[in-house]
Coordinates of C-alpha atoms (C1' of nucleotides) in Angstrom, one line a residue:
Chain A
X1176 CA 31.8 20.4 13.0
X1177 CA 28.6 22.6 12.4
X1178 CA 27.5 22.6 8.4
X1179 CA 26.6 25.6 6.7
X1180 CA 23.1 26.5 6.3
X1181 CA 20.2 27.1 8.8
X1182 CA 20.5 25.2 11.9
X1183 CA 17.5 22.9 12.3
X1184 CA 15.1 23.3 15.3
X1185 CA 13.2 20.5 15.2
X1186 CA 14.4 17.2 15.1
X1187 CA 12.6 13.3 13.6
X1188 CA 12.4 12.3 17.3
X1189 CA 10.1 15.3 18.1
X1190 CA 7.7 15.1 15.6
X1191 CA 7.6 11.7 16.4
X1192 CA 6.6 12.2 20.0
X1193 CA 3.9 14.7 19.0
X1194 CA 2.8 12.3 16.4
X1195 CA 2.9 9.2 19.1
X1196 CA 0.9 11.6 21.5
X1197 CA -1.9 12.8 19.1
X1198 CA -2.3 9.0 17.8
X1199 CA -2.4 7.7 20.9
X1200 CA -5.6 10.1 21.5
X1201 CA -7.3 9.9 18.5
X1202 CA -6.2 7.1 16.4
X1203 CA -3.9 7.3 13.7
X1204 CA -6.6 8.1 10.6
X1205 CA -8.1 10.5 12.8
X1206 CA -4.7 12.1 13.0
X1207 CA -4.0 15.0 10.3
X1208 CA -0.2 16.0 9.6
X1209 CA -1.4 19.6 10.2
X1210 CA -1.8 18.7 13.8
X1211 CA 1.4 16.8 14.2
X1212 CA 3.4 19.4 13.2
X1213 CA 1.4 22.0 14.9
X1214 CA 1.6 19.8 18.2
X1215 CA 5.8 19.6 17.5
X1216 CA 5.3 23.1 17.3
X1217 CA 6.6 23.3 13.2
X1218 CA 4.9 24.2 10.2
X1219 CA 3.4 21.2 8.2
X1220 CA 6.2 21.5 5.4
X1221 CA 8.9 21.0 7.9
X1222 CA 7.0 17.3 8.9
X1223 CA 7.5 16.4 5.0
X1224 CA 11.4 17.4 5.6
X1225 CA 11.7 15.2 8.0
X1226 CA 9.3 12.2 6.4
X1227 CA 7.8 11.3 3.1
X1228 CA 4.9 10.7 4.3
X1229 CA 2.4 10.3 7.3
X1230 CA 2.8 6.4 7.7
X1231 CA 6.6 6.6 7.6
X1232 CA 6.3 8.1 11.5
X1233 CA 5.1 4.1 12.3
X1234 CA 8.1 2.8 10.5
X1235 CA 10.9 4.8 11.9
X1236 CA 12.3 1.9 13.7
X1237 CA 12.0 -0.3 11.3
X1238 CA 13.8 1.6 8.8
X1239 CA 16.6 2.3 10.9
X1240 CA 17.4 -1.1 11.1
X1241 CA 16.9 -1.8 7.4
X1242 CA 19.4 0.9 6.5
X1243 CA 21.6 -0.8 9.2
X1244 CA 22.0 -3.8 6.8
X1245 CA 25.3 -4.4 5.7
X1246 CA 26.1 -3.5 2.3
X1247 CA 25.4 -6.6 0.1
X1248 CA 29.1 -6.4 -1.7
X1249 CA 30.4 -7.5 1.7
X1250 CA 28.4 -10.3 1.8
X1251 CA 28.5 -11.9 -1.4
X1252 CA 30.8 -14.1 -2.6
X1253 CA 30.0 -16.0 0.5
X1254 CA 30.7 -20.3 0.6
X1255 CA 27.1 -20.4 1.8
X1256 CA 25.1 -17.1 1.0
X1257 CA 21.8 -18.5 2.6
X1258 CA 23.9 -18.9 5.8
X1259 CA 25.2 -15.2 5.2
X1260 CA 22.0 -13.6 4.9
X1261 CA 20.7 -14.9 7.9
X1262 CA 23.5 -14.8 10.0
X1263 CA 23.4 -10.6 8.8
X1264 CA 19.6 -11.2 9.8
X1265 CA 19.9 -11.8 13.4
X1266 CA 23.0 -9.7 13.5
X1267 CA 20.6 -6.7 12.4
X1268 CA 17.8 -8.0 14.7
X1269 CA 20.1 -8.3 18.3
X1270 CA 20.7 -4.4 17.4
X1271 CA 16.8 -3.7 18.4
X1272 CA 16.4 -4.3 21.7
X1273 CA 13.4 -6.0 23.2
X1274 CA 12.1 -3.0 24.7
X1275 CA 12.0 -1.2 22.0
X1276 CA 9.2 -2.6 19.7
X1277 CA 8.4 -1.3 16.2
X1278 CA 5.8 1.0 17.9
X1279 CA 3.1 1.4 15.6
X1280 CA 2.8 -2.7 15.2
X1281 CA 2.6 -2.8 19.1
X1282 CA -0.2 -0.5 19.3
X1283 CA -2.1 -1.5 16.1
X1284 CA -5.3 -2.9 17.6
X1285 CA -5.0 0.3 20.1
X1286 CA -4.6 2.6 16.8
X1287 CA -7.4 1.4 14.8
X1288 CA -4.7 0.5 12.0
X1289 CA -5.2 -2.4 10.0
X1290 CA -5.5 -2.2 5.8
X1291 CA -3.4 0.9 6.9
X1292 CA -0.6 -0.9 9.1
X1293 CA -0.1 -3.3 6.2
X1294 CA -0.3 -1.1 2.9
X1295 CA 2.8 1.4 4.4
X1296 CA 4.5 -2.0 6.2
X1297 CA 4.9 -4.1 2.8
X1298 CA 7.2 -1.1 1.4
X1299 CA 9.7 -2.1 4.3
X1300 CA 9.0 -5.9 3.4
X1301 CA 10.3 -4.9 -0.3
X1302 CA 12.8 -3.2 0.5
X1303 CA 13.9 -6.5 2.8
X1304 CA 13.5 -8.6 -0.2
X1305 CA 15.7 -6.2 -2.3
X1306 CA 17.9 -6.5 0.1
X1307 CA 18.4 -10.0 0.0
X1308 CA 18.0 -10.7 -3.8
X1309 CA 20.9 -8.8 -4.2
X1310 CA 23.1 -10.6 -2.0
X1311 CA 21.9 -14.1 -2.7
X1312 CA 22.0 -13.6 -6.8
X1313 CA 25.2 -14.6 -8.0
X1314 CA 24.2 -12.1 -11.3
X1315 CA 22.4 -9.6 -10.0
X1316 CA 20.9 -8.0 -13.1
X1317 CA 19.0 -11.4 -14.0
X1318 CA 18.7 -14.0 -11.3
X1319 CA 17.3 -16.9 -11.3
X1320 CA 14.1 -18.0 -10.3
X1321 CA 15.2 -20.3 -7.4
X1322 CA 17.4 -16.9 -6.0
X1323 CA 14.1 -14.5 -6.0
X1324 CA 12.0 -17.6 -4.2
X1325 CA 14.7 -17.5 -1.7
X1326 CA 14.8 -14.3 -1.1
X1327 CA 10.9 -13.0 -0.9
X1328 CA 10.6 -16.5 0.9
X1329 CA 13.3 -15.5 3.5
X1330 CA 11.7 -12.1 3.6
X1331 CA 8.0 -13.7 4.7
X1332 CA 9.7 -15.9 6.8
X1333 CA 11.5 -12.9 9.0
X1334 CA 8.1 -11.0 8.6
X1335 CA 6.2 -14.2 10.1
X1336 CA 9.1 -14.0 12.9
X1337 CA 9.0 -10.5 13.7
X1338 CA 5.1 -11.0 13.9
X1339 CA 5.0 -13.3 16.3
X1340 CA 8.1 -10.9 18.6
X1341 CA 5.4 -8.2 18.4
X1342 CA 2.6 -10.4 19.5
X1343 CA 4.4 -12.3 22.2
X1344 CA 3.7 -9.3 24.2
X1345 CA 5.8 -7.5 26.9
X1346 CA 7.6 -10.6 28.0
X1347 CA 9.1 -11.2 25.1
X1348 CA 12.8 -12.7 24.3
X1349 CA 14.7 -11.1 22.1
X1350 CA 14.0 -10.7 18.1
X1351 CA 16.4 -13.2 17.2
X1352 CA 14.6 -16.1 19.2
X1353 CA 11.5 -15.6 17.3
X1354 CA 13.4 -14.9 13.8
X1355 CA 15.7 -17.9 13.9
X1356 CA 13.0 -20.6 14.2
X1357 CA 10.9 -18.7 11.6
X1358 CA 13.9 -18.7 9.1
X1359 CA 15.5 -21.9 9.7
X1360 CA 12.6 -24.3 7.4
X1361 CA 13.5 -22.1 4.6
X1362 CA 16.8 -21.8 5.1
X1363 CA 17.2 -25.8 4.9
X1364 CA 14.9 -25.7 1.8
X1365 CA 16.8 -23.3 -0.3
X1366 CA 20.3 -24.4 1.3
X1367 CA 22.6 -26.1 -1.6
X1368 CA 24.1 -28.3 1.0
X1369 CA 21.3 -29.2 2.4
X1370 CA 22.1 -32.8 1.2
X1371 CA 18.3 -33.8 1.0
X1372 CA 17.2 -32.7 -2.3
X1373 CA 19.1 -34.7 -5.3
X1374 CA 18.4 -31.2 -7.8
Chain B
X549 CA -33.8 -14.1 -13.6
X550 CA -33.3 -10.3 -13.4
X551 CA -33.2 -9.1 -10.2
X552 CA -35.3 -6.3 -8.6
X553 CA -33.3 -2.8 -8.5
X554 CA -32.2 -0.4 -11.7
X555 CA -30.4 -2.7 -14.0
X556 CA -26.1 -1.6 -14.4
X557 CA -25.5 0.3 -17.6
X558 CA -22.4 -0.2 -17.3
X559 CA -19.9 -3.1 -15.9
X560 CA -16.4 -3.7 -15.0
X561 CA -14.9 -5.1 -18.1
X562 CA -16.0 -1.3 -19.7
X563 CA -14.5 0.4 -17.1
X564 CA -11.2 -1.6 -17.1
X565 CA -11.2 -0.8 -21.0
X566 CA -11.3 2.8 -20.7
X567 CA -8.9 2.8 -18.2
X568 CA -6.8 0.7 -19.5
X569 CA -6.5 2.9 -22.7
X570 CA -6.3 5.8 -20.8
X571 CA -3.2 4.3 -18.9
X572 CA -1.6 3.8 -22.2
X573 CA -2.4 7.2 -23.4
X574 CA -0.6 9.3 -20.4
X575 CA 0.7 6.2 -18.0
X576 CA -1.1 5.7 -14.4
X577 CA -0.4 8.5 -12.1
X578 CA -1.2 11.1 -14.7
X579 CA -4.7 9.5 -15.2
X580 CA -7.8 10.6 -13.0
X581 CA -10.6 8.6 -11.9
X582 CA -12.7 11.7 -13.7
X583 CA -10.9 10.9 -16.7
X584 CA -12.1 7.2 -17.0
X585 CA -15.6 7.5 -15.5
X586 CA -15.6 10.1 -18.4
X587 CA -14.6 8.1 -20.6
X588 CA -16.7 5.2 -19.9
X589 CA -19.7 7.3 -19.9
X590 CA -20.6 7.1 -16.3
X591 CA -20.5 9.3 -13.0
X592 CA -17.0 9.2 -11.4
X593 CA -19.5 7.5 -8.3
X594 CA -20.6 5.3 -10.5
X595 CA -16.5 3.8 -10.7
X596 CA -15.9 3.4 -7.0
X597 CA -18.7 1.3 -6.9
X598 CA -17.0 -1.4 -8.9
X599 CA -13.6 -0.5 -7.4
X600 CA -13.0 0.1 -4.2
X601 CA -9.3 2.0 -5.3
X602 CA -8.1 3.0 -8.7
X603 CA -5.1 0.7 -8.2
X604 CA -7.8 -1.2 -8.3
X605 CA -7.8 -1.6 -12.0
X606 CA -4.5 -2.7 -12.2
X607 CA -5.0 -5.8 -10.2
X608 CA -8.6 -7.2 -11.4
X609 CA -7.2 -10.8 -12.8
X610 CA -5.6 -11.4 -9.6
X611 CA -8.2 -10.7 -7.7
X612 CA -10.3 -12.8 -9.3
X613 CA -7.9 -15.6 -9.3
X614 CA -7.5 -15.1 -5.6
X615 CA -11.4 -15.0 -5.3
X616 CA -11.1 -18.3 -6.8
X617 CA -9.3 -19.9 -4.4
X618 CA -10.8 -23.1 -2.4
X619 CA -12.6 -22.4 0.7
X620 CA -9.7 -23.4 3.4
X621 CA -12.6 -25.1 5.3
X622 CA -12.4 -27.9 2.2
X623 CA -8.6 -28.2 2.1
X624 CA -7.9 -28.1 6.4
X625 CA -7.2 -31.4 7.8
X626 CA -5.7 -32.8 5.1
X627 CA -2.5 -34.9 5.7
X628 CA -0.1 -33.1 4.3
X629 CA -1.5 -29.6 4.6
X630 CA 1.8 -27.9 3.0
X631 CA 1.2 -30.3 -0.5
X632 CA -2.7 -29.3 -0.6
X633 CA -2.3 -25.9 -0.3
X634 CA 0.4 -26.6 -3.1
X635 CA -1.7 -28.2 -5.5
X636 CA -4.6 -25.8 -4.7
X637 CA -2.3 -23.0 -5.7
X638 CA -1.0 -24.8 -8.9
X639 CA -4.8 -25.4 -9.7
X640 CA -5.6 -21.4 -9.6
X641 CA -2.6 -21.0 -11.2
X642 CA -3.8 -23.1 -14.6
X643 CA -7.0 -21.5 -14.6
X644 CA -5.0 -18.1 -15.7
X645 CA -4.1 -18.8 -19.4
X646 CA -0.7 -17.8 -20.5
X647 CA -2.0 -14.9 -23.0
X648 CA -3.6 -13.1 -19.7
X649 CA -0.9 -11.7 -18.3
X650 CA -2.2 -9.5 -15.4
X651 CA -2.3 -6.5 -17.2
X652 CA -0.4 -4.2 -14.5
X653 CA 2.3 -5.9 -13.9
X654 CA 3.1 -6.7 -17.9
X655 CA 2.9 -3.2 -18.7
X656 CA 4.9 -1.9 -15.6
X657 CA 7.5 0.2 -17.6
X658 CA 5.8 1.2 -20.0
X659 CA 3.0 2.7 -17.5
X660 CA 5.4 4.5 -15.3
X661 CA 4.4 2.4 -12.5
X662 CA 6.6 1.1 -9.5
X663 CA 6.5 2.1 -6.1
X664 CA 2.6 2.4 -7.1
X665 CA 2.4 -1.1 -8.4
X666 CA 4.2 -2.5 -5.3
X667 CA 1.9 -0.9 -2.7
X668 CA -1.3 -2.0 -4.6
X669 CA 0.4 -5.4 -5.2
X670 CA 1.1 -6.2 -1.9
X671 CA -2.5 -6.2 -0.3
X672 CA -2.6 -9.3 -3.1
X673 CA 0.0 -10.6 -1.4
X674 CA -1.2 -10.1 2.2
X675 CA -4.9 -11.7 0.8
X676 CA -2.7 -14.6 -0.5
X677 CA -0.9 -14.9 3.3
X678 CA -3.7 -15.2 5.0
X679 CA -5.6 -17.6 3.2
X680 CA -2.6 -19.7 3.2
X681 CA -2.4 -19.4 7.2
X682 CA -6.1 -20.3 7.1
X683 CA -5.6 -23.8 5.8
X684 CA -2.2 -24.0 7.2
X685 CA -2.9 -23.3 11.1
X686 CA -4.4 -26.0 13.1
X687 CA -5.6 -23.3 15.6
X688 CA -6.4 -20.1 13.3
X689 CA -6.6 -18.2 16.3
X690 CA -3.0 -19.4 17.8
X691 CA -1.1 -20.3 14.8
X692 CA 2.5 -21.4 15.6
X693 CA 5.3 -19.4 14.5
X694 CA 6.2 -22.6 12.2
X695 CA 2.9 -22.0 10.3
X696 CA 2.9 -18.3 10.4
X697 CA 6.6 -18.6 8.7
X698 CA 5.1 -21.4 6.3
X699 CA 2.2 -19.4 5.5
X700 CA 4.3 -15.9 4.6
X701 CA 7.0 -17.8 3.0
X702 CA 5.1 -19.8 0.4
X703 CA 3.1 -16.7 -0.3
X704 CA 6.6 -15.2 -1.4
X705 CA 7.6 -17.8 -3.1
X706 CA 4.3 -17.7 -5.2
X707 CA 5.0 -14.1 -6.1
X708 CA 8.4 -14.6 -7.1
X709 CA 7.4 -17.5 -9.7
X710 CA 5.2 -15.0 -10.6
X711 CA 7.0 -12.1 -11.7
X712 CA 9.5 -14.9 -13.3
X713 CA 6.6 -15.8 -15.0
X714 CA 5.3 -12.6 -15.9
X715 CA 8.8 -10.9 -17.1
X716 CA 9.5 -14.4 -19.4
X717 CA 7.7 -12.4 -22.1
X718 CA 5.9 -13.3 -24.7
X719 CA 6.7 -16.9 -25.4
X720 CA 6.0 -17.5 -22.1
X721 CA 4.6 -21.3 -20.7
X722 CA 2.3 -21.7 -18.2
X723 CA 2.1 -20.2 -14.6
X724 CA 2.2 -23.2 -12.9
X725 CA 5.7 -23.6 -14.4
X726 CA 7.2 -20.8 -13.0
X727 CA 5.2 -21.8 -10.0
X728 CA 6.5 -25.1 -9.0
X729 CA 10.4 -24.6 -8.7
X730 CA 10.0 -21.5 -7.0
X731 CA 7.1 -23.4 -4.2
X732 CA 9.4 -26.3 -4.3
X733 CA 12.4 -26.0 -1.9
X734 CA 9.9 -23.8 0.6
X735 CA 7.4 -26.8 0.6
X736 CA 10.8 -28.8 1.0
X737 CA 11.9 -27.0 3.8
X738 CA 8.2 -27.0 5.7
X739 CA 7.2 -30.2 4.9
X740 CA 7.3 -32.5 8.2
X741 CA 7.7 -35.6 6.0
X742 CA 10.7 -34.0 4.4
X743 CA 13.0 -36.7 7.1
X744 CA 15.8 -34.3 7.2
X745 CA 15.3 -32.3 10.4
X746 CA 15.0 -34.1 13.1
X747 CA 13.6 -31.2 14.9
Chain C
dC1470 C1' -52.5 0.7 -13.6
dA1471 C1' -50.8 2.7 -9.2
dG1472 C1' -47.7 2.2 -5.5
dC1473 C1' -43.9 0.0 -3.1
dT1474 C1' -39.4 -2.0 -3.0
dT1475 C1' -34.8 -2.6 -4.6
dA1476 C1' -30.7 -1.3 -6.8
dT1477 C1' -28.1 1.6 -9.7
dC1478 C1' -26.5 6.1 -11.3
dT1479 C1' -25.4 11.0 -10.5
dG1480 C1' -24.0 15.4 -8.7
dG1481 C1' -22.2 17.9 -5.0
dT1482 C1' -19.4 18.6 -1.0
dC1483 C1' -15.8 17.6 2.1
dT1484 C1' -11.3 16.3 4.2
dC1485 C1' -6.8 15.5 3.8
dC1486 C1' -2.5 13.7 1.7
dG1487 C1' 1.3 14.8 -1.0
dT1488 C1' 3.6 18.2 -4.1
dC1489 C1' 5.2 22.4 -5.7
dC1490 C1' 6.8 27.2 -5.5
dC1491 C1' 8.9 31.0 -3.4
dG1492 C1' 10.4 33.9 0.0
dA1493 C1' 12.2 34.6 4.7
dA1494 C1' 15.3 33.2 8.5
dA1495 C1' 19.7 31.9 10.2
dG1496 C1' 23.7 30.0 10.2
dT1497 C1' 29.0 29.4 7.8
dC1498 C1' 32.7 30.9 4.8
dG1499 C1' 35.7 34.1 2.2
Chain D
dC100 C1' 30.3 42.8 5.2
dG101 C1' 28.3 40.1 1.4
dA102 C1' 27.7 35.4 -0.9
dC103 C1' 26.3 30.9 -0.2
dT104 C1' 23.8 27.2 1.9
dT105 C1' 20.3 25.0 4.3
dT106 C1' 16.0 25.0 6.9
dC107 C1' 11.5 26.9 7.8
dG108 C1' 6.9 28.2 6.6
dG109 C1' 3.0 30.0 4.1
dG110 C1' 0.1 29.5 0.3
dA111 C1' -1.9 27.1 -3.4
dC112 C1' -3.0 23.2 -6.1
dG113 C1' -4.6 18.5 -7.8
dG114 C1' -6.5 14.4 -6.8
dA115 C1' -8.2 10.4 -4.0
dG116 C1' -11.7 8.6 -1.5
dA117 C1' -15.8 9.1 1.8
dC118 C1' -20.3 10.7 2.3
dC119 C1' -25.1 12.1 1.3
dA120 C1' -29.3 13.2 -0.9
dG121 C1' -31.9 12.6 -4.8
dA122 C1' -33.0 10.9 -9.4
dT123 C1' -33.9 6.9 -12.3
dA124 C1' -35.4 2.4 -13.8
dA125 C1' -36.4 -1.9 -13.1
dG126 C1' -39.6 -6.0 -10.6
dC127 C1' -43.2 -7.0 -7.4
dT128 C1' -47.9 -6.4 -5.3
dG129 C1' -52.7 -5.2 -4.9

DNA sequence: CAGCTTATCTGGTCTCCGTCCCGAAAGTCG
DNA sequence: CGACTTTCGGGACGGAGACCAGATAAGCTG
């Protein structure tokens, strides 16, 4: 089934090869979205079609697999929601393979990124925690402040975790061996049946 | 003692003013760095040399209670590292009185602000991170995954009591007691003394 | 006082991101 | 064939932030 409408001739995955390429050569900052789309052989509108802006080419990855989330209606409700959040955590993180590294984090030293790498990551690290807030709050619209704790601490904690996949290098296990140690402290802290706090 | 050099004619606290009104007036984005240099009376130079960003503005209390934060060198080696760097952080938090809301973050609606406030907000966060892995890590060149988690968790947890602590309004109590629950089951969780992991 | 050093202020220029508008191209559908 | 829909692309604009060269105003030194 073909929709109506102009048949696109680029693609995301083509502009980011051409984007890859050019950063690769020069560095990211060095980089200007005017060459990226001329190298992908576009016009520099058509990059913005495809993202909403430059640092979004280094998060591709990353977003794909924050969109792949489950729906936090299915989730909720659950006997343990801290257990249900990270069980959907290394669910999501067994669907990125080992060989396929967030690329820009891989190739940050490389890239010259730094205050750059973090400013556009932390969007994806909200987004994580906005994720999770709404499936652990039992009332969404005003949670408590033990529910956002958990969540932006679960969110550091997978962020610490997904760090240390990057860094491990090329021999690296998969994502959920490095996120499952880095969640479980937290996940015995802000477990109700913990059994080792009396509150 | 004056120093050698062109004394300032101007300083940050008149800079934050104008811009602060000025933010009122016609919220953030629609505000220009011309605009407040004008309005201050200075050069629009003269503001990036006491900001480095104009989201700068938004954030000077929390920088300057992060400034404020122990040197790790004093706090590493301690024996419970996880309860030092929580009392360290309760101790910044009283030295922010309970009428000082940082001004952003108070006035977030009303400014327009969001995806803007969270990008500038999280280099806070990121400064916060790593000073916490600096008194954290044993090795602050090899940090375990453990600490890295610890480090990124707690830091989460400290933002979260403080936007509890920020949207509590007016009546508001102190930081540190927004602060303490939300540290609390992290700390819990991290703490090696905590006798319920064997791990 | 004259001259040197130091630090701030100012104006100008530059690149580039991100946004907006509008028209053209290229398909589908009736 | 004509209407509709979607993508493409060119042009222009505003604003952030970096950079530089020069002016200004203090203290220090001889």
């Amino acid at each position: 089934m073909t929709r109506a409408g102009r048949p696109r001739l680029s693609s995301r995955p083509m502009l980011e090869d051409a984007a890859h390429e050019l950063f690769l050569e020069q560095g990211y900052a060095a980089t200007t979205v005017d060459q990226i789309a001329q190298r992908a052989g576009v016009g520099r509108n058509t990059f913005f079609n495809y993202f909403g802006a430059k640092s979004d080419v280094l998060w591709a990855d990353v977003d794909d697999a924050l969109a792949a989330l489950p729906p936090s209606a299915e989730l909720r409700g659950d006997d343990d929601p801290i257990d249900a959040v990270r069980t959907a955590l290394l669910e999501a993180a067994d669907t990125m393979p080992a060989h396929r590294v967030p690329w820009a984090v891989s190739q940050s030293e490389l890239l010259g990124l730094g205050a750059e790498l973090a400013s556009s990551g932390v969007h994806r690290l909200a987004r994580l925690t906005e994720w999770l807030g709404s499936v652990l709050s039992s009332r969404p619209e005003r949670p408590s402040v033990t529910e956002r704790a958990a969540a932006h601490a679960l969110a550091g904690a997978a962020l610490a975790g997904a760090i240390d996949w990057v860094r491990a290098g090329r021999g690296r296990s998969a994502l959920r061996d490095h996120l499952a140690p880095a969640l479980e402290p937290v996940c015995t802290g802000f477990s109700a049946g913990s059994g080792c706090r009396t509150a």
